[in-house]
Coordinates of C-alpha atoms in Angstrom, one line a residue:
M1 CA -0.2 -0.2 0.2
D2 CA 1.0 3.6 -0.7
N3 CA 3.7 4.9 1.8
N4 CA 2.1 8.4 1.6
L5 CA -0.7 7.4 3.9
C6 CA 0.4 9.7 6.8
S7 CA -2.3 8.7 9.2
F8 CA -2.2 5.1 8.5
D9 CA 1.5 4.7 8.7
K10 CA 1.2 6.9 12.3
L11 CA -1.4 4.1 13.4
K12 CA 1.0 1.5 12.6
K13 CA 3.8 3.0 14.7
D14 CA 1.5 4.0 17.4
I15 CA 0.3 0.4 17.6
K16 CA 4.0 -1.0 17.5
A17 CA 4.8 1.4 20.2
L18 CA 2.2 -0.2 22.5
R19 CA 3.3 -3.6 21.7
L20 CA 6.7 -2.4 23.3
I21 CA 4.8 -1.6 26.6
S22 CA 2.0 -4.2 26.3
F23 CA 3.5 -6.1 29.1
V24 CA 2.3 -4.0 31.7
L25 CA -1.3 -4.0 30.3
P26 CA -4.1 -6.1 31.3
K27 CA -4.6 -9.3 29.3
D28 CA -7.7 -8.0 27.6
K29 CA -5.9 -4.7 26.2
R30 CA -3.2 -6.7 24.8
V31 CA -5.7 -9.1 23.1
E32 CA -7.2 -5.9 21.7
I33 CA -3.8 -4.6 20.5
K34 CA -3.3 -7.9 18.9
N35 CA -6.3 -8.4 17.0
L36 CA -6.1 -4.5 15.8
E37 CA -2.6 -5.1 14.5
K38 CA -3.8 -8.3 12.7
Q39 CA -7.0 -6.1 11.2
I40 CA -4.9 -3.4 10.0
E41 CA -2.1 -5.8 8.5
E42 CA -5.1 -7.7 6.8
M43 CA -6.4 -4.7 5.3
E44 CA -3.1 -3.2 4.2
G45 CA -2.5 -6.5 2.5
T46 CA -6.2 -6.7 0.8
I47 CA -5.8 -3.3 -0.7
T48 CA -2.2 -3.9 -2.0
L49 CA -3.4 -7.0 -3.5
F50 CA -6.5 -5.7 -5.1
N51 CA -4.8 -2.9 -6.6
S52 CA -1.7 -5.3 -7.8
Y53 CA -4.5 -7.5 -9.6
F54 CA -6.9 -5.0 -10.9
T55 CA -5.3 -1.9 -11.6
D56 CA -4.5 -3.2 -15.2
L57 CA -7.6 -4.5 -15.5
G58 CA -9.4 -1.0 -15.1
W59 CA -10.5 -0.8 -11.4
C60 CA -9.1 0.8 -8.5
A61 CA -9.3 1.1 -4.8
Y62 CA -10.8 4.1 -3.1
D63 CA -11.7 5.1 0.4
S64 CA -15.2 4.3 0.6
M65 CA -15.1 1.0 -1.3
N66 CA -16.7 -2.0 0.3
M67 CA -13.6 -3.8 2.1
P68 CA -15.4 -7.2 2.0
L69 CA -15.8 -6.5 -1.9
M70 CA -12.3 -6.3 -2.1
K71 CA -11.4 -9.4 -0.2
R72 CA -14.0 -11.3 -2.2
A73 CA -12.4 -10.3 -5.4
V74 CA -8.9 -10.9 -4.2
S75 CA -10.0 -14.3 -3.3
E76 CA -11.7 -15.2 -6.3
Y77 CA -9.0 -13.8 -8.4
E78 CA -6.2 -16.1 -6.5
S79 CA -8.3 -19.1 -6.5
Y80 CA -9.9 -18.7 -10.0
G81 CA -7.9 -16.4 -12.0
A82 CA -8.9 -12.7 -13.3
D83 CA -11.9 -13.4 -14.8
A84 CA -13.3 -14.8 -11.5
G85 CA -12.2 -11.7 -9.7
E86 CA -13.4 -9.2 -12.0
R87 CA -17.0 -11.3 -11.9
V88 CA -17.2 -10.2 -8.2
L89 CA -17.0 -6.8 -9.3
L90 CA -19.1 -7.0 -12.1
N91 CA -22.1 -8.4 -9.8
Y92 CA -21.2 -5.6 -7.3
Y93 CA -21.4 -2.6 -10.0
K94 CA -24.7 -4.2 -11.6
E95 CA -26.7 -5.0 -8.5
D96 CA -25.6 -3.9 -4.9
V97 CA -24.5 -0.6 -5.9
K98 CA -28.1 0.5 -6.3
E99 CA -28.3 1.1 -2.5
I100 CA -25.5 3.9 -2.8
I101 CA -25.9 5.8 -5.8
H102 CA -27.0 8.8 -3.7
W103 CA -23.5 8.8 -2.2
L104 CA -22.1 10.6 -5.3
K105 CA -24.4 13.7 -4.8
N106 CA -23.8 13.6 -1.2
K107 CA -20.1 13.5 -1.8
A108 CA -19.3 16.1 -4.5
E109 CA -21.5 19.0 -5.5
P110 CA -20.4 18.5 -9.3
F111 CA -22.0 15.1 -9.2
E112 CA -25.1 16.5 -7.6
Q113 CA -25.3 19.0 -10.2
R114 CA -25.7 16.6 -12.5
Y115 CA -27.8 14.1 -10.7
D116 CA -30.4 13.9 -13.2
L117 CA -28.2 12.9 -15.7
V118 CA -26.6 10.4 -13.0
Q119 CA -30.0 8.6 -12.3
S120 CA -30.6 8.5 -15.8
A121 CA -27.3 6.7 -16.8
F122 CA -28.0 4.4 -13.9
D123 CA -31.7 3.7 -15.5
D124 CA -29.8 2.6 -18.6
H125 CA -27.0 0.5 -16.7
F126 CA -29.4 -1.5 -14.4
A127 CA -31.5 -2.3 -17.4
G128 CA -28.5 -3.4 -19.3
R129 CA -28.6 -0.6 -21.9
Y130 CA -25.0 -0.3 -21.9
Y131 CA -24.8 1.2 -25.3
A132 CA -26.7 4.2 -23.8
S133 CA -25.1 4.2 -20.1
V134 CA -21.4 4.1 -21.2
P135 CA -21.5 7.4 -23.3
L136 CA -23.5 9.4 -20.6
F137 CA -21.3 8.2 -17.5
L138 CA -18.2 9.2 -19.9
I139 CA -20.0 12.6 -20.3
I140 CA -21.0 13.0 -16.6
I141 CA -17.4 12.2 -15.5
D142 CA -15.7 14.4 -18.0
G143 CA -18.0 17.5 -17.0
A144 CA -17.8 17.2 -13.2
V145 CA -14.2 16.8 -13.0
N146 CA -14.0 19.8 -15.5
D147 CA -16.5 21.6 -13.0
Y148 CA -14.3 20.7 -9.9
T149 CA -10.7 21.6 -11.3
K150 CA -12.1 24.7 -13.0
S151 CA -9.8 24.0 -15.8
K152 CA -10.0 20.5 -17.0
G153 CA -11.7 17.4 -17.5
F154 CA -10.6 13.8 -16.2
F155 CA -9.5 12.9 -19.5
A156 CA -7.7 16.0 -20.2
E157 CA -3.6 16.2 -20.3
G158 CA -1.9 17.4 -17.0
T159 CA -5.4 16.8 -14.5
D160 CA -4.0 16.2 -11.2
V161 CA -6.0 13.7 -9.1
T162 CA -3.9 13.6 -6.3
A163 CA -4.6 14.3 -2.7
W164 CA -3.2 14.1 0.6
D165 CA -3.4 11.1 2.8
C166 CA -6.2 9.2 1.1
L167 CA -6.2 5.9 -0.6
V168 CA -7.9 7.0 -3.7
G169 CA -5.6 10.3 -3.7
C170 CA -2.2 8.6 -2.5
G171 CA -1.6 5.8 -4.9
D172 CA -1.6 5.5 -8.6
G173 CA -4.9 4.0 -9.2
L174 CA -6.9 7.1 -10.4
T175 CA -3.7 8.1 -12.6
K176 CA -3.4 4.9 -14.4
M177 CA -7.3 4.8 -15.0
K178 CA -6.7 8.1 -16.7
S179 CA -3.8 6.7 -18.9
I180 CA -5.7 3.7 -19.7
F181 CA -9.1 4.8 -20.6
N182 CA -7.8 8.0 -22.4
K183 CA -5.8 6.0 -24.9
G184 CA -5.6 7.1 -28.3
R185 CA -8.1 5.2 -30.7
N186 CA -7.3 6.0 -34.3
K187 CA -8.7 3.1 -36.0
T188 CA -12.6 1.7 -36.3
N189 CA -12.6 -1.1 -34.1
H190 CA -15.6 -3.6 -34.5
N191 CA -14.0 -6.4 -31.9
E192 CA -15.5 -6.1 -28.2
I193 CA -13.5 -3.9 -25.7
R194 CA -13.7 -4.1 -22.0
F195 CA -12.4 -0.8 -21.0
P196 CA -14.1 2.6 -21.5
Y197 CA -11.7 4.2 -24.2
R198 CA -13.2 7.5 -23.7
N199 CA -11.9 8.9 -27.1
G200 CA -12.6 5.8 -29.1
I201 CA -16.3 5.7 -27.7
L202 CA -17.1 9.2 -28.0
H203 CA -15.6 9.9 -31.4
G204 CA -17.3 6.8 -33.1
R205 CA -14.3 4.7 -33.0
D206 CA -14.9 1.9 -30.8
L207 CA -18.1 0.5 -32.0
N208 CA -18.6 -2.6 -29.8
Y209 CA -18.3 -1.0 -26.5
G210 CA -21.8 -1.8 -24.9
N211 CA -21.0 -4.2 -22.3
E212 CA -21.0 -4.9 -18.5
Y213 CA -17.4 -4.3 -18.5
V214 CA -17.2 -0.9 -19.8
S215 CA -20.3 0.4 -17.8
C216 CA -19.3 -1.2 -14.6
K217 CA -15.6 0.5 -14.8
C218 CA -17.4 3.7 -15.5
V219 CA -19.7 3.3 -12.3
A220 CA -16.6 2.4 -10.3
L221 CA -14.5 5.3 -11.7
M222 CA -17.2 7.7 -10.6
F223 CA -17.1 6.6 -7.0
A224 CA -13.7 6.9 -6.9
L225 CA -13.6 10.6 -8.2
A226 CA -16.3 11.6 -5.9
D227 CA -14.2 10.1 -3.2
W228 CA -11.3 11.9 -4.7
M229 CA -13.5 15.6 -4.6
C230 CA -14.5 14.9 -1.3
M231 CA -10.6 14.2 0.0
K232 CA -9.3 16.8 -1.7
D233 CA -12.0 19.4 -0.4
S234 CA -11.2 18.1 3.4
E235 CA -7.4 18.2 2.6
E236 CA -6.0 21.1 4.7
K237 CA -8.4 20.5 7.6
R238 CA -6.9 16.8 7.7
K239 CA -3.5 18.1 7.6
E240 CA -4.2 20.6 10.3
K241 CA -5.7 17.7 12.4
F242 CA -2.9 15.2 11.7
E243 CA -0.2 18.0 12.8
K244 CA -1.9 18.9 15.7
E245 CA -2.2 15.0 17.0
S246 CA 1.3 14.5 15.9
N247 CA 2.9 17.0 17.8
P248 CA 3.1 16.8 21.5
P249 CA 1.7 19.5 23.8
P250 CA 4.4 21.6 26.1
I251 CA 5.4 20.0 29.3
S252 CA 3.5 22.7 31.2
E253 CA 0.3 22.0 29.2
S254 CA 1.1 18.4 29.9
L255 CA 1.5 18.9 33.5
K256 CA -1.8 20.9 33.8
K257 CA -3.4 18.2 32.2
L258 CA -2.3 15.8 34.5
K259 CA -3.6 18.1 37.4
E260 CA -7.0 18.1 35.9
N261 CA -7.2 14.5 35.3
A262 CA -6.3 13.6 39.1
L263 CA -9.1 16.4 40.3
A264 CA -11.6 14.4 37.8
R265 CA -10.9 11.2 39.1
E266 CA -11.2 12.5 42.4
E267 CA -14.8 13.8 41.5
I268 CA -15.6 10.3 39.7
S269 CA -15.0 8.4 42.6
C270 CA -17.8 10.1 44.5
W271 CA -20.4 9.3 41.5
Q272 CA -22.8 6.7 42.6
R273 CA -24.2 4.4 40.0
R274 CA -28.0 4.2 40.1
T275 CA -30.1 0.9 39.3
V276 CA -32.9 2.7 37.0
I277 CA -36.3 0.7 36.9
V278 CA -38.1 1.4 33.7
G279 CA -41.9 2.1 34.6
T280 CA -41.0 3.0 38.6
D281 CA -38.2 5.6 38.3
I282 CA -39.1 6.9 34.8
P283 CA -42.0 5.9 32.3
A284 CA -41.5 3.4 29.6
V285 CA -42.4 6.1 27.0
P286 CA -41.2 9.4 28.9
T287 CA -41.3 13.0 27.8
I288 CA -38.3 15.7 28.3
E289 CA -40.1 16.6 31.6
D290 CA -39.9 13.1 32.9
C291 CA -36.0 12.9 32.4
V292 CA -34.8 15.7 34.9
E293 CA -32.9 13.2 36.6
Y294 CA -32.2 11.3 33.7
Q295 CA -30.7 13.7 31.2
Y296 CA -29.2 11.0 29.0
V297 CA -32.6 10.1 27.9
I298 CA -33.3 13.3 26.4
P299 CA -31.4 13.3 23.2
L300 CA -33.4 10.0 22.2
I301 CA -36.6 11.6 22.8
Q302 CA -35.6 14.4 20.6
A303 CA -34.4 11.9 18.0
F304 CA -37.6 10.1 17.8
D305 CA -39.7 13.5 17.9
A306 CA -37.6 14.2 14.6
W307 CA -38.3 11.1 13.3
K308 CA -41.8 11.3 13.8
S309 CA -42.0 15.0 12.3
R310 CA -39.8 14.0 9.1
N311 CA -37.2 16.5 10.5
Y312 CA -34.3 14.9 8.8
G313 CA -31.7 17.7 9.6
V314 CA -32.5 17.3 13.4
L315 CA -32.5 13.7 13.3
S316 CA -29.0 13.4 11.4
L317 CA -27.7 15.3 14.1
H318 CA -28.6 12.9 16.8
F319 CA -28.0 9.9 14.6
E320 CA -24.6 11.8 13.6
K321 CA -22.5 8.6 14.0
L322 CA -24.6 6.7 11.3
F323 CA -23.7 8.9 8.7
S324 CA -19.8 9.8 10.1
Y325 CA -18.3 9.0 6.8
E326 CA -20.0 12.3 5.4
E327 CA -18.0 15.5 6.1
S328 CA -20.6 18.1 6.3
E329 CA -24.1 18.6 8.1
K330 CA -25.8 18.8 5.0
K331 CA -24.5 15.8 3.4
R332 CA -25.3 13.9 6.6
A333 CA -28.9 15.3 6.7
G334 CA -29.1 14.2 3.1
E335 CA -28.3 10.6 3.9
C336 CA -30.5 10.6 6.8
R337 CA -33.3 11.5 4.8
Q338 CA -32.3 8.7 2.0
M339 CA -32.7 6.4 5.0
F340 CA -35.4 7.3 6.8
S341 CA -37.9 9.2 4.3
S342 CA -39.5 5.8 3.9
K343 CA -39.9 4.7 7.2
I344 CA -42.9 6.1 9.2
F345 CA -42.3 6.4 12.7
C346 CA -45.2 4.8 15.0
S347 CA -44.0 4.5 18.7
F348 CA -41.2 3.8 21.1
E349 CA -40.9 2.1 24.6
I350 CA -37.7 2.2 26.8
K351 CA -37.0 -1.4 28.0
E352 CA -34.0 -1.1 29.9
I353 CA -31.6 1.5 31.2
E354 CA -28.1 0.6 32.6
E355 CA -26.0 3.3 34.0
R356 CA -22.2 2.1 33.1
G357 CA -20.6 5.2 34.3
C358 CA -20.9 8.7 35.2
S359 CA -20.6 9.8 31.2
M360 CA -22.1 6.8 29.8
T361 CA -25.6 5.0 30.0
R362 CA -26.8 2.1 28.0
I363 CA -30.6 2.2 26.7
L364 CA -32.4 -0.5 25.1
V365 CA -35.8 0.8 23.4
Q366 CA -38.2 -1.0 21.5
V367 CA -39.0 1.1 18.3
D368 CA -42.2 0.6 15.8
W369 CA -42.3 1.9 12.5
E370 CA -43.9 1.1 8.8
T371 CA -42.0 0.8 5.5
N372 CA -43.9 0.2 2.2
G373 CA -46.9 -1.2 4.2
K374 CA -44.8 -3.6 6.4
H375 CA -44.7 -3.0 10.1
F376 CA -41.4 -3.4 12.1
S377 CA -41.0 -3.7 15.7
E378 CA -37.4 -3.9 16.7
L379 CA -35.1 -3.5 19.6
L380 CA -32.4 -1.1 19.3
E381 CA -29.3 -0.4 21.6
F382 CA -27.7 2.8 22.0
G383 CA -25.2 4.2 24.1
S384 CA -25.8 8.0 25.5
I385 CA -22.3 9.5 26.2
Y386 CA -21.5 13.0 27.7
Q387 CA -19.0 14.6 25.8
D388 CA -17.3 18.4 25.3
E389 CA -17.1 20.1 22.2
N390 CA -14.1 18.1 21.2
E391 CA -16.0 15.0 21.7
R392 CA -14.1 13.8 24.5
A393 CA -16.0 12.3 27.7
A394 CA -16.7 14.8 30.0
L395 CA -18.3 15.0 33.6
P396 CA -22.2 15.8 33.5
W397 CA -22.3 17.7 36.8
R398 CA -19.6 20.4 35.4
G399 CA -22.1 21.3 32.7
N400 CA -19.5 21.7 30.0
G401 CA -20.8 19.4 27.6
K402 CA -23.7 17.5 26.3
W403 CA -25.4 13.9 26.0
S404 CA -25.1 12.4 22.3
L405 CA -26.3 9.0 21.0
I406 CA -23.8 6.4 20.0
P407 CA -25.7 3.7 18.0
W408 CA -24.6 0.3 19.4
K409 CA -26.7 -2.4 17.8
V410 CA -29.4 -0.6 15.2
Q411 CA -28.8 -2.9 12.2
S412 CA -32.6 -3.5 12.2
L413 CA -33.0 0.3 11.0
Y414 CA -31.7 -1.1 7.6
K415 CA -34.7 -3.4 7.2
M416 CA -36.8 -2.5 4.1

């Protein structure tokens, strides 16, 4: 994997440093560190193999690409060859990608501006009308990149598709795609092609381009470019955060922090865990007024009120962690609308409340909703965490933070 991925390299170094002192840690923490190190090694290996196997075939890894998809493609390639590996990718971009088309407009404004065309191209793509989908995909790609760079389209000479510290922008995958797809096609060709040769297709020289290979590679390229635009937009902010985390604070600041931590530990030692009985201490369907002594329940009530009134902007703030892959509030609200607009909220009932710490409470709640005429009644588990403005655990009695929801077991929300 590319060694320009600074944050990934830092994570590996941090884990290596932890391994050196792991003998002083509890056994469960040593196991966690070992498992994390193994997961990172597997992920790095998968990405490296994917790019080595598939880049020359017209595919490249990008940041939001499905990791299980990469693993399946690599496994099939190694077991049965390139055709089998590509078949995994083709099946995904012909079918499963339907669920995430909206990512394109949420990640990058140039694709949002062309979203009607994007949907039309996908209609043709999913219907197998590849002779129609491919030229439209290529037109969208060229125009979107031209708008983004304000000078050149994706296929133009000199277009820079790099970005700092991200999978899609650090490796040479996109650059290779550009080189392959932009090859000169100077003779009329009747043979089937499996690459979206932009010049040959749009200039009418490659006549037999209408197949799943060409169309699916256009789809994958669009997602890679949307990722690149998103990561390029956040480049400076990510650099600033990385540099801040990489540079240790002055000794005076560290000593001050140690003193603050000692005081916090003393305060925490005085905190008493309560056994909260739902239906006795707090109603099973509480109002905000019922939660004076149980402030950690309030964001859950507010989230359900927003869901019921279809206020997806407010709902996305409470369920922010569900959409943490998006950079902006606007895009998270769009993702939230996409996920919840077909779910009609009916009711909720709290089943269990467990105070696990002064700043953390587990809440188990039964939620009922309807989707497409089907009724769902599901148990959802949330953590309610008290955090300061930097999303660090804070002490509720100090009043310097707020309670926020963390989705722990909410897979049922994805049922259709």
